[in-house]
JSON list of C-alpha atoms and ligand atoms in Angstrom, two decimals:
[
{"chain": "A", "resi": 18, "resn": "MET", "atom": "CA", "xyz": [0.00, -0.02, 0.02]},
{"chain": "A", "resi": 19, "resn": "SER", "atom": "CA", "xyz": [1.26, 3.43, -0.88]},
{"chain": "A", "resi": 20, "resn": "LYS", "atom": "CA", "xyz": [2.69, 5.34, 2.10]},
{"chain": "A", "resi": 21, "resn": "LYS", "atom": "CA", "xyz": [1.86, 9.00, 2.90]},
{"chain": "A", "resi": 22, "resn": "ILE", "atom": "CA", "xyz": [5.00, 11.08, 3.48]},
{"chain": "A", "resi": 23, "resn": "ALA", "atom": "CA", "xyz": [4.85, 14.59, 4.79]},
{"chain": "A", "resi": 24, "resn": "VAL", "atom": "CA", "xyz": [7.76, 16.74, 3.65]},
{"chain": "A", "resi": 25, "resn": "ILE", "atom": "CA", "xyz": [8.92, 19.58, 5.83]},
{"chain": "A", "resi": 26, "resn": "VAL", "atom": "CA", "xyz": [11.13, 22.01, 3.96]},
{"chain": "A", "resi": 27, "resn": "GLY", "atom": "CA", "xyz": [13.14, 24.54, 5.85]},
{"chain": "A", "resi": 28, "resn": "SER", "atom": "CA", "xyz": [12.94, 27.28, 3.26]},
{"chain": "A", "resi": 29, "resn": "LEU", "atom": "CA", "xyz": [10.10, 29.50, 2.22]},
{"chain": "A", "resi": 30, "resn": "ARG", "atom": "CA", "xyz": [11.98, 30.85, -0.86]},
{"chain": "A", "resi": 31, "resn": "ARG", "atom": "CA", "xyz": [10.06, 30.55, -4.15]},
{"chain": "A", "resi": 32, "resn": "GLU", "atom": "CA", "xyz": [13.06, 29.11, -5.99]},
{"chain": "A", "resi": 33, "resn": "SER", "atom": "CA", "xyz": [14.26, 27.07, -3.02]},
{"chain": "A", "resi": 34, "resn": "ILE", "atom": "CA", "xyz": [16.68, 24.36, -4.11]},
{"chain": "A", "resi": 35, "resn": "ASN", "atom": "CA", "xyz": [15.50, 22.34, -1.14]},
{"chain": "A", "resi": 36, "resn": "ARG", "atom": "CA", "xyz": [11.91, 22.55, -2.32]},
{"chain": "A", "resi": 37, "resn": "LYS", "atom": "CA", "xyz": [13.14, 21.47, -5.76]},
{"chain": "A", "resi": 38, "resn": "LEU", "atom": "CA", "xyz": [14.87, 18.56, -4.12]},
{"chain": "A", "resi": 39, "resn": "ALA", "atom": "CA", "xyz": [11.60, 17.68, -2.33]},
{"chain": "A", "resi": 40, "resn": "SER", "atom": "CA", "xyz": [9.76, 17.72, -5.66]},
{"chain": "A", "resi": 41, "resn": "ALA", "atom": "CA", "xyz": [12.46, 15.62, -7.34]},
{"chain": "A", "resi": 42, "resn": "LEU", "atom": "CA", "xyz": [12.38, 13.02, -4.54]},
{"chain": "A", "resi": 43, "resn": "ALA", "atom": "CA", "xyz": [8.57, 13.01, -4.67]},
{"chain": "A", "resi": 44, "resn": "GLU", "atom": "CA", "xyz": [8.70, 12.11, -8.35]},
{"chain": "A", "resi": 45, "resn": "LEU", "atom": "CA", "xyz": [11.45, 9.52, -7.91]},
{"chain": "A", "resi": 46, "resn": "GLY", "atom": "CA", "xyz": [9.66, 7.98, -4.90]},
{"chain": "A", "resi": 47, "resn": "SER", "atom": "CA", "xyz": [6.10, 7.97, -6.41]},
{"chain": "A", "resi": 48, "resn": "GLY", "atom": "CA", "xyz": [6.24, 4.17, -6.81]},
{"chain": "A", "resi": 49, "resn": "PHE", "atom": "CA", "xyz": [6.03, 3.63, -3.05]},
{"chain": "A", "resi": 50, "resn": "ALA", "atom": "CA", "xyz": [4.64, 6.81, -1.54]},
{"chain": "A", "resi": 51, "resn": "SER", "atom": "CA", "xyz": [2.81, 10.02, -2.09]},
{"chain": "A", "resi": 52, "resn": "PHE", "atom": "CA", "xyz": [4.71, 13.04, -0.85]},
{"chain": "A", "resi": 53, "resn": "ALA", "atom": "CA", "xyz": [3.05, 16.23, 0.40]},
{"chain": "A", "resi": 54, "resn": "ILE", "atom": "CA", "xyz": [5.18, 19.32, 0.97]},
{"chain": "A", "resi": 55, "resn": "LEU", "atom": "CA", "xyz": [3.65, 20.98, 4.02]},
{"chain": "A", "resi": 56, "resn": "PRO", "atom": "CA", "xyz": [2.98, 24.77, 3.80]},
{"chain": "A", "resi": 57, "resn": "LEU", "atom": "CA", "xyz": [4.92, 26.61, 6.60]},
{"chain": "A", "resi": 58, "resn": "GLY", "atom": "CA", "xyz": [4.58, 30.22, 5.36]},
{"chain": "A", "resi": 59, "resn": "ASP", "atom": "CA", "xyz": [1.48, 30.97, 7.39]},
{"chain": "A", "resi": 60, "resn": "VAL", "atom": "CA", "xyz": [2.57, 29.20, 10.60]},
{"chain": "A", "resi": 61, "resn": "PRO", "atom": "CA", "xyz": [3.17, 31.92, 13.19]},
{"chain": "A", "resi": 62, "resn": "MET", "atom": "CA", "xyz": [6.20, 32.06, 15.41]},
{"chain": "A", "resi": 63, "resn": "PHE", "atom": "CA", "xyz": [5.74, 29.76, 18.40]},
{"chain": "A", "resi": 64, "resn": "ASN", "atom": "CA", "xyz": [4.34, 31.58, 21.37]},
{"chain": "A", "resi": 65, "resn": "GLN", "atom": "CA", "xyz": [3.10, 29.76, 24.42]},
{"chain": "A", "resi": 66, "resn": "ASP", "atom": "CA", "xyz": [0.30, 32.42, 24.76]},
{"chain": "A", "resi": 67, "resn": "LEU", "atom": "CA", "xyz": [-1.16, 31.07, 21.57]},
{"chain": "A", "resi": 68, "resn": "GLU", "atom": "CA", "xyz": [-1.51, 27.58, 22.90]},
{"chain": "A", "resi": 69, "resn": "ASP", "atom": "CA", "xyz": [-4.99, 28.31, 24.49]},
{"chain": "A", "resi": 70, "resn": "ASP", "atom": "CA", "xyz": [-6.39, 28.96, 21.04]},
{"chain": "A", "resi": 71, "resn": "VAL", "atom": "CA", "xyz": [-3.97, 27.27, 18.59]},
{"chain": "A", "resi": 72, "resn": "PRO", "atom": "CA", "xyz": [-3.92, 29.11, 15.19]},
{"chain": "A", "resi": 73, "resn": "ALA", "atom": "CA", "xyz": [-5.55, 27.29, 12.28]},
{"chain": "A", "resi": 74, "resn": "PRO", "atom": "CA", "xyz": [-2.28, 26.88, 10.22]},
{"chain": "A", "resi": 75, "resn": "VAL", "atom": "CA", "xyz": [-0.66, 25.17, 13.19]},
{"chain": "A", "resi": 76, "resn": "LEU", "atom": "CA", "xyz": [-3.66, 22.82, 13.57]},
{"chain": "A", "resi": 77, "resn": "ARG", "atom": "CA", "xyz": [-3.35, 21.96, 9.77]},
{"chain": "A", "resi": 78, "resn": "LEU", "atom": "CA", "xyz": [0.36, 21.40, 10.16]},
{"chain": "A", "resi": 79, "resn": "ARG", "atom": "CA", "xyz": [-0.19, 19.11, 13.20]},
{"chain": "A", "resi": 80, "resn": "GLU", "atom": "CA", "xyz": [-2.95, 17.12, 11.39]},
{"chain": "A", "resi": 81, "resn": "SER", "atom": "CA", "xyz": [-0.81, 16.65, 8.34]},
{"chain": "A", "resi": 82, "resn": "VAL", "atom": "CA", "xyz": [2.06, 15.33, 10.45]},
{"chain": "A", "resi": 83, "resn": "ARG", "atom": "CA", "xyz": [-0.22, 13.12, 12.46]},
{"chain": "A", "resi": 84, "resn": "ALA", "atom": "CA", "xyz": [-1.85, 11.62, 9.39]},
{"chain": "A", "resi": 85, "resn": "ALA", "atom": "CA", "xyz": [1.48, 10.85, 7.67]},
{"chain": "A", "resi": 86, "resn": "ASP", "atom": "CA", "xyz": [3.14, 7.42, 7.72]},
{"chain": "A", "resi": 87, "resn": "ALA", "atom": "CA", "xyz": [6.49, 9.07, 7.62]},
{"chain": "A", "resi": 88, "resn": "LEU", "atom": "CA", "xyz": [8.27, 12.44, 7.56]},
{"chain": "A", "resi": 89, "resn": "LEU", "atom": "CA", "xyz": [10.98, 13.77, 5.32]},
{"chain": "A", "resi": 90, "resn": "PHE", "atom": "CA", "xyz": [12.87, 16.85, 6.54]},
{"chain": "A", "resi": 91, "resn": "LEU", "atom": "CA", "xyz": [14.79, 18.78, 3.85]},
{"chain": "A", "resi": 92, "resn": "THR", "atom": "CA", "xyz": [16.61, 21.80, 4.90]},
{"chain": "A", "resi": 93, "resn": "PRO", "atom": "CA", "xyz": [19.06, 24.52, 3.96]},
{"chain": "A", "resi": 94, "resn": "GLU", "atom": "CA", "xyz": [21.68, 25.64, 6.48]},
{"chain": "A", "resi": 95, "resn": "TYR", "atom": "CA", "xyz": [21.47, 29.23, 7.80]},
{"chain": "A", "resi": 96, "resn": "ASN", "atom": "CA", "xyz": [24.58, 30.62, 9.49]},
{"chain": "A", "resi": 97, "resn": "ARG", "atom": "CA", "xyz": [25.69, 27.07, 10.39]},
{"chain": "A", "resi": 98, "resn": "GLY", "atom": "CA", "xyz": [22.32, 26.33, 11.96]},
{"chain": "A", "resi": 99, "resn": "ILE", "atom": "CA", "xyz": [18.73, 25.26, 11.54]},
{"chain": "A", "resi": 100, "resn": "PRO", "atom": "CA", "xyz": [16.54, 27.72, 9.68]},
{"chain": "A", "resi": 101, "resn": "ALA", "atom": "CA", "xyz": [13.99, 29.30, 12.08]},
{"chain": "A", "resi": 102, "resn": "VAL", "atom": "CA", "xyz": [11.02, 28.28, 9.93]},
{"chain": "A", "resi": 103, "resn": "LEU", "atom": "CA", "xyz": [11.89, 24.64, 10.38]},
{"chain": "A", "resi": 104, "resn": "LYS", "atom": "CA", "xyz": [12.68, 24.79, 14.10]},
{"chain": "A", "resi": 105, "resn": "ASN", "atom": "CA", "xyz": [9.44, 26.75, 14.58]},
{"chain": "A", "resi": 106, "resn": "ALA", "atom": "CA", "xyz": [7.46, 23.97, 12.88]},
{"chain": "A", "resi": 107, "resn": "VAL", "atom": "CA", "xyz": [9.14, 21.32, 15.03]},
{"chain": "A", "resi": 108, "resn": "ASP", "atom": "CA", "xyz": [8.46, 23.33, 18.16]},
{"chain": "A", "resi": 109, "resn": "TRP", "atom": "CA", "xyz": [4.72, 23.65, 17.33]},
{"chain": "A", "resi": 110, "resn": "CYS", "atom": "CA", "xyz": [4.52, 19.92, 16.46]},
{"chain": "A", "resi": 111, "resn": "SER", "atom": "CA", "xyz": [6.18, 19.00, 19.80]},
{"chain": "A", "resi": 112, "resn": "ARG", "atom": "CA", "xyz": [3.39, 20.47, 21.89]},
{"chain": "A", "resi": 113, "resn": "PRO", "atom": "CA", "xyz": [1.64, 19.87, 24.17]},
{"chain": "A", "resi": 114, "resn": "THR", "atom": "CA", "xyz": [4.45, 18.08, 25.87]},
{"chain": "A", "resi": 115, "resn": "GLY", "atom": "CA", "xyz": [3.81, 14.37, 25.70]},
{"chain": "A", "resi": 116, "resn": "LYS", "atom": "CA", "xyz": [1.04, 14.75, 23.16]},
{"chain": "A", "resi": 117, "resn": "GLY", "atom": "CA", "xyz": [3.05, 16.02, 20.19]},
{"chain": "A", "resi": 118, "resn": "VAL", "atom": "CA", "xyz": [2.53, 14.54, 16.74]},
{"chain": "A", "resi": 119, "resn": "LEU", "atom": "CA", "xyz": [6.25, 13.73, 16.07]},
{"chain": "A", "resi": 120, "resn": "ALA", "atom": "CA", "xyz": [6.92, 10.96, 18.49]},
{"chain": "A", "resi": 121, "resn": "GLY", "atom": "CA", "xyz": [7.25, 7.55, 16.94]},
{"chain": "A", "resi": 122, "resn": "LYS", "atom": "CA", "xyz": [7.21, 8.75, 13.29]},
{"chain": "A", "resi": 123, "resn": "PRO", "atom": "CA", "xyz": [9.73, 7.18, 10.99]},
{"chain": "A", "resi": 124, "resn": "ALA", "atom": "CA", "xyz": [11.75, 9.96, 9.31]},
{"chain": "A", "resi": 125, "resn": "ALA", "atom": "CA", "xyz": [14.67, 10.84, 7.21]},
{"chain": "A", "resi": 126, "resn": "LEU", "atom": "CA", "xyz": [16.69, 14.04, 6.94]},
{"chain": "A", "resi": 127, "resn": "GLY", "atom": "CA", "xyz": [18.52, 15.71, 4.18]},
{"chain": "A", "resi": 128, "resn": "GLY", "atom": "CA", "xyz": [19.41, 19.03, 2.66]},
{"chain": "A", "resi": 129, "resn": "MET", "atom": "CA", "xyz": [21.12, 20.88, -0.16]},
{"chain": "A", "resi": 130, "resn": "SER", "atom": "CA", "xyz": [23.31, 23.95, -0.25]},
{"chain": "A", "resi": 131, "resn": "PRO", "atom": "CA", "xyz": [25.71, 25.55, -2.71]},
{"chain": "A", "resi": 132, "resn": "GLY", "atom": "CA", "xyz": [28.29, 25.56, 0.05]},
{"chain": "A", "resi": 133, "resn": "ALA", "atom": "CA", "xyz": [30.84, 22.81, 0.61]},
{"chain": "A", "resi": 134, "resn": "VAL", "atom": "CA", "xyz": [29.30, 21.39, 3.80]},
{"chain": "A", "resi": 135, "resn": "GLY", "atom": "CA", "xyz": [26.04, 20.59, 2.09]},
{"chain": "A", "resi": 136, "resn": "THR", "atom": "CA", "xyz": [23.93, 21.43, 5.14]},
{"chain": "A", "resi": 137, "resn": "ALA", "atom": "CA", "xyz": [25.79, 18.95, 7.40]},
{"chain": "A", "resi": 138, "resn": "VAL", "atom": "CA", "xyz": [26.09, 21.43, 10.23]},
{"chain": "A", "resi": 139, "resn": "ALA", "atom": "CA", "xyz": [22.34, 22.28, 10.23]},
{"chain": "A", "resi": 140, "resn": "GLN", "atom": "CA", "xyz": [21.41, 18.69, 10.05]},
{"chain": "A", "resi": 141, "resn": "SER", "atom": "CA", "xyz": [23.73, 17.71, 12.89]},
{"chain": "A", "resi": 142, "resn": "GLN", "atom": "CA", "xyz": [21.92, 20.26, 15.05]},
{"chain": "A", "resi": 143, "resn": "LEU", "atom": "CA", "xyz": [18.42, 19.05, 14.00]},
{"chain": "A", "resi": 144, "resn": "LYS", "atom": "CA", "xyz": [19.15, 15.34, 14.61]},
{"chain": "A", "resi": 145, "resn": "PRO", "atom": "CA", "xyz": [19.35, 15.49, 18.49]},
{"chain": "A", "resi": 146, "resn": "VAL", "atom": "CA", "xyz": [16.27, 17.63, 18.45]},
{"chain": "A", "resi": 147, "resn": "LEU", "atom": "CA", "xyz": [14.23, 15.12, 16.52]},
{"chain": "A", "resi": 148, "resn": "LEU", "atom": "CA", "xyz": [15.66, 12.16, 18.47]},
{"chain": "A", "resi": 149, "resn": "MET", "atom": "CA", "xyz": [14.77, 13.84, 21.70]},
{"chain": "A", "resi": 150, "resn": "LEU", "atom": "CA", "xyz": [11.20, 14.16, 20.54]},
{"chain": "A", "resi": 151, "resn": "GLY", "atom": "CA", "xyz": [11.04, 10.46, 19.80]},
{"chain": "A", "resi": 152, "resn": "VAL", "atom": "CA", "xyz": [11.22, 10.71, 15.91]},
{"chain": "A", "resi": 153, "resn": "ARG", "atom": "CA", "xyz": [12.51, 7.43, 14.54]},
{"chain": "A", "resi": 154, "resn": "LEU", "atom": "CA", "xyz": [15.20, 8.97, 12.43]},
{"chain": "A", "resi": 155, "resn": "MET", "atom": "CA", "xyz": [17.09, 6.99, 9.68]},
{"chain": "A", "resi": 156, "resn": "GLY", "atom": "CA", "xyz": [20.76, 7.29, 10.34]},
{"chain": "A", "resi": 157, "resn": "GLN", "atom": "CA", "xyz": [22.08, 6.31, 6.91]},
{"chain": "A", "resi": 158, "resn": "PRO", "atom": "CA", "xyz": [22.45, 7.06, 4.09]},
{"chain": "A", "resi": 159, "resn": "GLU", "atom": "CA", "xyz": [23.07, 10.63, 4.90]},
{"chain": "A", "resi": 160, "resn": "LEU", "atom": "CA", "xyz": [21.86, 13.23, 2.34]},
{"chain": "A", "resi": 161, "resn": "TYR", "atom": "CA", "xyz": [24.33, 16.12, 2.35]},
{"chain": "A", "resi": 162, "resn": "ILE", "atom": "CA", "xyz": [24.06, 17.59, -1.11]},
{"chain": "A", "resi": 163, "resn": "GLN", "atom": "CA", "xyz": [26.39, 20.26, -2.48]},
{"chain": "A", "resi": 164, "resn": "GLY", "atom": "CA", "xyz": [24.59, 21.89, -5.40]},
{"chain": "A", "resi": 165, "resn": "GLY", "atom": "CA", "xyz": [22.76, 24.81, -6.78]},
{"chain": "A", "resi": 166, "resn": "ALA", "atom": "CA", "xyz": [20.06, 25.33, -9.29]},
{"chain": "A", "resi": 167, "resn": "GLY", "atom": "CA", "xyz": [22.14, 23.50, -11.96]},
{"chain": "A", "resi": 168, "resn": "TYR", "atom": "CA", "xyz": [21.52, 20.26, -10.02]},
{"chain": "A", "resi": 169, "resn": "PHE", "atom": "CA", "xyz": [18.11, 20.28, -11.77]},
{"chain": "A", "resi": 170, "resn": "ASP", "atom": "CA", "xyz": [17.21, 20.56, -15.42]},
{"chain": "A", "resi": 171, "resn": "ALA", "atom": "CA", "xyz": [14.59, 23.07, -16.67]},
{"chain": "A", "resi": 172, "resn": "GLY", "atom": "CA", "xyz": [11.79, 20.66, -15.88]},
{"chain": "A", "resi": 173, "resn": "GLY", "atom": "CA", "xyz": [13.00, 20.30, -12.24]},
{"chain": "A", "resi": 174, "resn": "LYS", "atom": "CA", "xyz": [14.32, 16.76, -12.76]},
{"chain": "A", "resi": 175, "resn": "VAL", "atom": "CA", "xyz": [17.80, 15.78, -11.44]},
{"chain": "A", "resi": 176, "resn": "ALA", "atom": "CA", "xyz": [20.10, 16.63, -14.31]},
{"chain": "A", "resi": 177, "resn": "ASP", "atom": "CA", "xyz": [22.95, 14.13, -13.64]},
{"chain": "A", "resi": 178, "resn": "GLU", "atom": "CA", "xyz": [22.32, 10.41, -13.77]},
{"chain": "A", "resi": 179, "resn": "ARG", "atom": "CA", "xyz": [24.72, 9.60, -10.89]},
{"chain": "A", "resi": 180, "resn": "ASN", "atom": "CA", "xyz": [22.92, 12.19, -8.69]},
{"chain": "A", "resi": 181, "resn": "ARG", "atom": "CA", "xyz": [19.61, 10.74, -9.69]},
{"chain": "A", "resi": 182, "resn": "GLN", "atom": "CA", "xyz": [20.80, 7.21, -8.77]},
{"chain": "A", "resi": 183, "resn": "PHE", "atom": "CA", "xyz": [22.01, 8.49, -5.35]},
{"chain": "A", "resi": 184, "resn": "LEU", "atom": "CA", "xyz": [18.54, 9.79, -4.59]},
{"chain": "A", "resi": 185, "resn": "VAL", "atom": "CA", "xyz": [16.90, 6.60, -5.83]},
{"chain": "A", "resi": 186, "resn": "ASN", "atom": "CA", "xyz": [19.11, 4.63, -3.45]},
{"chain": "A", "resi": 187, "resn": "PHE", "atom": "CA", "xyz": [18.35, 7.01, -0.52]},
{"chain": "A", "resi": 188, "resn": "LEU", "atom": "CA", "xyz": [14.59, 6.48, -1.27]},
{"chain": "A", "resi": 189, "resn": "LYS", "atom": "CA", "xyz": [14.95, 2.72, -1.30]},
{"chain": "A", "resi": 190, "resn": "ARG", "atom": "CA", "xyz": [16.59, 2.73, 2.11]},
{"chain": "A", "resi": 191, "resn": "PHE", "atom": "CA", "xyz": [13.93, 5.17, 3.36]},
{"chain": "A", "resi": 192, "resn": "GLU", "atom": "CA", "xyz": [11.18, 2.87, 2.13]},
{"chain": "A", "resi": 193, "resn": "ASP", "atom": "CA", "xyz": [12.80, 0.00, 4.01]},
{"chain": "A", "resi": 194, "resn": "TRP", "atom": "CA", "xyz": [13.15, 2.19, 7.12]},
{"chain": "A", "resi": 195, "resn": "ILE", "atom": "CA", "xyz": [9.43, 3.10, 7.06]},
{"chain": "A", "resi": 196, "resn": "GLY", "atom": "CA", "xyz": [8.56, -0.61, 6.73]},
{"chain": "B", "resi": 222, "resn": "LIG", "atom": "C1", "xyz": [20.52, 33.81, 6.21]},
{"chain": "B", "resi": 222, "resn": "LIG", "atom": "C2", "xyz": [21.35, 32.80, 5.38]},
{"chain": "B", "resi": 222, "resn": "LIG", "atom": "C3", "xyz": [22.41, 32.12, 5.93]},
{"chain": "B", "resi": 222, "resn": "LIG", "atom": "C4", "xyz": [23.07, 31.15, 5.14]},
{"chain": "B", "resi": 222, "resn": "LIG", "atom": "N1", "xyz": [24.03, 30.42, 5.81]},
{"chain": "B", "resi": 222, "resn": "LIG", "atom": "C5", "xyz": [24.60, 29.33, 5.11]},
{"chain": "B", "resi": 222, "resn": "LIG", "atom": "C6", "xyz": [25.43, 28.39, 5.82]},
{"chain": "B", "resi": 222, "resn": "LIG", "atom": "O1", "xyz": [25.71, 28.50, 7.00]},
{"chain": "B", "resi": 222, "resn": "LIG", "atom": "N2", "xyz": [25.84, 27.36, 5.14]},
{"chain": "B", "resi": 222, "resn": "LIG", "atom": "C7", "xyz": [25.54, 27.17, 3.77]},
{"chain": "B", "resi": 222, "resn": "LIG", "atom": "O2", "xyz": [26.01, 26.23, 3.23]},
{"chain": "B", "resi": 222, "resn": "LIG", "atom": "N3", "xyz": [24.78, 28.06, 3.08]},
{"chain": "B", "resi": 222, "resn": "LIG", "atom": "C8", "xyz": [24.32, 29.11, 3.78]},
{"chain": "B", "resi": 222, "resn": "LIG", "atom": "N4", "xyz": [23.45, 29.98, 3.16]},
{"chain": "B", "resi": 222, "resn": "LIG", "atom": "C9", "xyz": [23.23, 29.85, 1.69]},
{"chain": "B", "resi": 222, "resn": "LIG", "atom": "C10", "xyz": [22.12, 28.85, 1.42]},
{"chain": "B", "resi": 222, "resn": "LIG", "atom": "O3", "xyz": [22.62, 27.54, 1.41]},
{"chain": "B", "resi": 222, "resn": "LIG", "atom": "C11", "xyz": [21.49, 29.15, 0.05]},
{"chain": "B", "resi": 222, "resn": "LIG", "atom": "O4", "xyz": [20.89, 30.45, 0.06]},
{"chain": "B", "resi": 222, "resn": "LIG", "atom": "C12", "xyz": [20.44, 28.12, -0.32]},
{"chain": "B", "resi": 222, "resn": "LIG", "atom": "O5", "xyz": [20.01, 28.34, -1.62]},
{"chain": "B", "resi": 222, "resn": "LIG", "atom": "C13", "xyz": [19.30, 28.16, 0.63]},
{"chain": "B", "resi": 222, "resn": "LIG", "atom": "O6", "xyz": [18.37, 27.15, 0.37]},
{"chain": "B", "resi": 222, "resn": "LIG", "atom": "P1", "xyz": [17.00, 27.28, -0.46]},
{"chain": "B", "resi": 222, "resn": "LIG", "atom": "O7", "xyz": [17.44, 27.55, -1.88]},
{"chain": "B", "resi": 222, "resn": "LIG", "atom": "O8", "xyz": [16.37, 25.95, -0.29]},
{"chain": "B", "resi": 222, "resn": "LIG", "atom": "O9", "xyz": [16.25, 28.45, 0.13]},
{"chain": "B", "resi": 222, "resn": "LIG", "atom": "C14", "xyz": [22.77, 30.99, 3.83]},
{"chain": "B", "resi": 222, "resn": "LIG", "atom": "C15", "xyz": [21.73, 31.70, 3.27]},
{"chain": "B", "resi": 222, "resn": "LIG", "atom": "C16", "xyz": [21.02, 32.59, 3.99]},
{"chain": "B", "resi": 222, "resn": "LIG", "atom": "C17", "xyz": [19.90, 33.37, 3.41]}
]
């Protein structure tokens, strides 16, 4: 049966290479799962005062995560750290304590950056956060991609065959991980 994967992208940029990566993975993985990139642009900054009357975009985000069989986090690196939009989404989904929607979810993590570290620093910060919240995070293969817009062709497909194969292998392992 086809799995439902919720994709959380740590960039709101229209031309985000991480969103392009999400779309490319969605296409390459369409044989085993449907991928939905969750909208984060309207999710307000976390504020405990809002928890009495949780804003609708947060309720939608939580419901999408709750309903998913697995999660895929794809993120840029900002100043050697986790982009605020992604950390904000994780913080909202972690609440209320003990009743968050992240615990127990199988998940994988990856990211793409034009810089040489390929988001490794941001990912190494996000990993302990997700593990602490009980996310069942796949350890390997790691997905640290150094690339820019040229990684994709004009139609948004991965331009180079070796890169495409690398993503296909990543998805196979993720499929096994989800079980
Ligand atoms: C505020 C800011 C900080 C950044 N810091 C880093 C960084 O620490 N490491 C890195 O590899 N790239 C860094 N970059 C460059 C991003 O990798 C690049 O803008 C990338 O395209 C962002 O991902 P996106 O296209 O998915 O939005 C930074 C970009 C911004 C806007």
